[in-house]
Short mmCIF file of C-alpha atoms and ligand atoms in Angstrom, two decimals:
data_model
loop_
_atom_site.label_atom_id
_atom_site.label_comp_id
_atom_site.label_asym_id
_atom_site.label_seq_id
_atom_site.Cartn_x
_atom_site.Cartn_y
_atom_site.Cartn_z
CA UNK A 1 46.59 24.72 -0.73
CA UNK A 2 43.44 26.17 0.16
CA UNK A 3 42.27 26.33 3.56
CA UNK A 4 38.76 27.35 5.74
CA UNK A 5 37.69 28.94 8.10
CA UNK A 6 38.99 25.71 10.65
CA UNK A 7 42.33 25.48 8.91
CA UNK A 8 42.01 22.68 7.17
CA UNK A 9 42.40 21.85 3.26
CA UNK A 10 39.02 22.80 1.88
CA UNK A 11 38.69 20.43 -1.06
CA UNK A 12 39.73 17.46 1.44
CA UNK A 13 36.68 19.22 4.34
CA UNK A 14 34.23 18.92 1.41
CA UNK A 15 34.90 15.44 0.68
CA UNK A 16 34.68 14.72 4.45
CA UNK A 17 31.70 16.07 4.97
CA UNK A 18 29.91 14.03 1.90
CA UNK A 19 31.84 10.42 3.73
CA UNK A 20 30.04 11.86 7.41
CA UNK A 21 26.79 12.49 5.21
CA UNK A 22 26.79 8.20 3.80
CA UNK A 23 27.68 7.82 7.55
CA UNK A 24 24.58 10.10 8.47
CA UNK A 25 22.16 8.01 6.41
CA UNK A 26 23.42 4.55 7.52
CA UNK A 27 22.88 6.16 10.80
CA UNK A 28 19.34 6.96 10.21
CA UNK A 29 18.82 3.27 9.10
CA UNK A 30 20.39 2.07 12.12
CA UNK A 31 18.12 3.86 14.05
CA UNK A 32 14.66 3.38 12.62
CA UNK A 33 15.82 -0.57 12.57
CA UNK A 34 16.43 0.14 16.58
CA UNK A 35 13.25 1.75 16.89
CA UNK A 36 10.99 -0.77 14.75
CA UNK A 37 12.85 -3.51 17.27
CA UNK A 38 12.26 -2.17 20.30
CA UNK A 39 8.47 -1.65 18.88
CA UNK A 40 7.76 -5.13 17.54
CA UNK A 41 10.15 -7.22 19.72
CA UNK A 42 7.59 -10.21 21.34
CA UNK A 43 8.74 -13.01 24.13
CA UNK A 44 9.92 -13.18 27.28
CA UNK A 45 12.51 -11.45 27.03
CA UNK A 46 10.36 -8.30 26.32
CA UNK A 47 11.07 -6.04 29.08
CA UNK A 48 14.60 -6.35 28.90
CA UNK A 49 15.37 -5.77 24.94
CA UNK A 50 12.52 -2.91 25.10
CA UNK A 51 14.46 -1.04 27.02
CA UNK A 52 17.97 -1.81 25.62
CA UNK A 53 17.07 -1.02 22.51
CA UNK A 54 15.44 2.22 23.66
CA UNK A 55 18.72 2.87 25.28
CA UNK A 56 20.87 2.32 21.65
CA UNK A 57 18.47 4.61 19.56
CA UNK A 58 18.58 7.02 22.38
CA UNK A 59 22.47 6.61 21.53
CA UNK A 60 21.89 6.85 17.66
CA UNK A 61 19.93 9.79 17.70
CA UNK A 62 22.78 11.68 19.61
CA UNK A 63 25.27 10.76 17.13
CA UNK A 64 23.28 11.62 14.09
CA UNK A 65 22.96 15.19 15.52
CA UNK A 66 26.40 15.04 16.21
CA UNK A 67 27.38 13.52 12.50
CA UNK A 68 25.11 16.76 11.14
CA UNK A 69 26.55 19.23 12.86
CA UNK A 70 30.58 17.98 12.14
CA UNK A 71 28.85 17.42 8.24
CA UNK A 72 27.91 21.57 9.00
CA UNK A 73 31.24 22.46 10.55
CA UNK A 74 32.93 21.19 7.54
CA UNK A 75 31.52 22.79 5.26
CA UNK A 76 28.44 20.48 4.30
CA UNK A 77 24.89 20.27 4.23
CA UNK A 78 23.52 17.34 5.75
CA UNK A 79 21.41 14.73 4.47
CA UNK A 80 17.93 15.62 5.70
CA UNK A 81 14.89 13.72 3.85
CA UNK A 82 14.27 10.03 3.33
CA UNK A 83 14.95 10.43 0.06
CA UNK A 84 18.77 10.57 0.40
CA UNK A 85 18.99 8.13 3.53
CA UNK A 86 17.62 5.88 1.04
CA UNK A 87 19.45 6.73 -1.65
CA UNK A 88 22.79 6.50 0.17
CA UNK A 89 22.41 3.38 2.93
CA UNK A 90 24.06 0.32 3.02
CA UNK A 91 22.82 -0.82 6.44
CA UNK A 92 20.43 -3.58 6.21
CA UNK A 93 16.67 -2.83 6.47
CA UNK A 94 14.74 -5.31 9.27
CA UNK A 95 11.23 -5.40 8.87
CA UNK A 96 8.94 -6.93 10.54
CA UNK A 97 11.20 -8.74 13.21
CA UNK A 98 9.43 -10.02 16.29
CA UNK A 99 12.38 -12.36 17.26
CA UNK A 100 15.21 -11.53 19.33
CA UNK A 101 17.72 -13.26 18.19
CA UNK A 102 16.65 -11.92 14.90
CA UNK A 103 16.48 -8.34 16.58
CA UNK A 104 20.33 -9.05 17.61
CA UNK A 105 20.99 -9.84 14.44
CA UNK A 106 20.25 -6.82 12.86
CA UNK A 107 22.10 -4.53 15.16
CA UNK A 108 25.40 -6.73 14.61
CA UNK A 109 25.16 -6.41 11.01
CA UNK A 110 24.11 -2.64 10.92
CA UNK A 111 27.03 -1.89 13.20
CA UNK A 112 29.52 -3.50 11.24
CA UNK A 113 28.45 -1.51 8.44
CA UNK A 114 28.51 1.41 10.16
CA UNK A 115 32.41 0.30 11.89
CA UNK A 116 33.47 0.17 7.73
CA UNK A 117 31.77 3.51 6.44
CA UNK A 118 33.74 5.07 9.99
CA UNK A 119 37.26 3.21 9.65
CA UNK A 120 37.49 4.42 5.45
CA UNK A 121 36.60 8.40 7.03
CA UNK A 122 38.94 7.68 9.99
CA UNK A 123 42.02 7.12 7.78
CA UNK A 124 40.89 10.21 5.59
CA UNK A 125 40.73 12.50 8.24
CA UNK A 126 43.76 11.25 9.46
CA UNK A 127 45.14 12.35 5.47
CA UNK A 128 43.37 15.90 6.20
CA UNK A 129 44.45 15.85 9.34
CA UNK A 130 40.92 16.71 10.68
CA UNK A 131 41.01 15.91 14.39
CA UNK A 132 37.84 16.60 15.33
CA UNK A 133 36.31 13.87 12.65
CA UNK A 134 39.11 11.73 13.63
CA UNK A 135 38.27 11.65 17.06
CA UNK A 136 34.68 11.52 16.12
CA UNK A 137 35.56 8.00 14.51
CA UNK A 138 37.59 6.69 17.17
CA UNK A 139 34.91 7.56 19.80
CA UNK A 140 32.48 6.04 17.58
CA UNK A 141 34.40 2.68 16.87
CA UNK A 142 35.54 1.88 20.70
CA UNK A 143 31.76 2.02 21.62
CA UNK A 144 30.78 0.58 18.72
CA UNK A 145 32.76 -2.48 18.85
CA UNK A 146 31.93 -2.70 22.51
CA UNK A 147 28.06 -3.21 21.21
CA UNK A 148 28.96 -6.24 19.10
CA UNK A 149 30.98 -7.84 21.19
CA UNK A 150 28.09 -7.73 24.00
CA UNK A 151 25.78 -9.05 20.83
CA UNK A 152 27.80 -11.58 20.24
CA UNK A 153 28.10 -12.67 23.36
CA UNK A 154 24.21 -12.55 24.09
CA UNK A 155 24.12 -14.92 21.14
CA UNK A 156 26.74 -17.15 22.32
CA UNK A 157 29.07 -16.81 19.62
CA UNK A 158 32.93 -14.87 19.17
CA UNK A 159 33.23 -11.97 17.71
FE1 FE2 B 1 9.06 3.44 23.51
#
């Protein structure tokens, strides 16, 4: 078995690092949905979802650094152009949303396809035994869940 620089298996690192890069560009989604939300939301409820959602793209754009530099620790080059985000994003794209339940909406179902893309890389760096991606994921997933059950509760409904 070959390993880096970091100890770890270096085919399994490589294959890591492209997971964190899908992960990357789902981020990137995530957070030009948050920012196009906290820009368009209208209502009465303005002032309060302006700010919250400033608060979770302030969040985003900490773990996309984060995600890049793990991605460049690894071994990887990270997605950088629009191009690839594109390319390689499953998180849903909201346009035009002026509602907030409708804003809501859209950060429940981006997170829980962000929560997938992170459970499938926590249980391979778990197999690589990787523990700085591993606890990467976890950290991601406890707050992460945390968000949709406070979205699901703002829209009245379980989890
Ligand atoms: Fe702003």
């Amino acid at each position: 078995m070959k390993t880096n620089s970091i100890g770890l298996n270096a085919a399994k690192s490589i294959s890591l690092s492209n997971d964190l890069n899908r992960l990357l560009a789902n981020f990137q989604r995530y957070y030009q949905n948050l920012r196009g939300i906290h820009w368009n939301i209208k209502g009465k409820r303005f002032f309060d979802l302006h700010l919250k959602f400033e608060e979770l793209y302030t969040e985003a754009n900490l773990k996309v650094d984060e995600i890049a530099e793990r991605i460049l620790t690894l071994g990887g080059v990270p997605y950088h152009t629009f191009e690839d985000y594109i390319s390689n994003s499953k998180v849903p794209v909201g346009k035009d949303i002026t509602k907030d339940e409708d804003a809501i909406r859209l950060i429940v179902d981006s997170i829980t396809e962000l929560l997938l893309i992170e459970r499938a890389i926590l249980e391979a760096s778990d197999e690589a035994m990787d523990e700085g991606t591993n606890s990467m994921m976890s950290d991601f997933i406890v707050e992460q869940e945390k968000t949709v059950w406070m979205m699901k509760a703002w829209l009245g409904e379980d989890i």
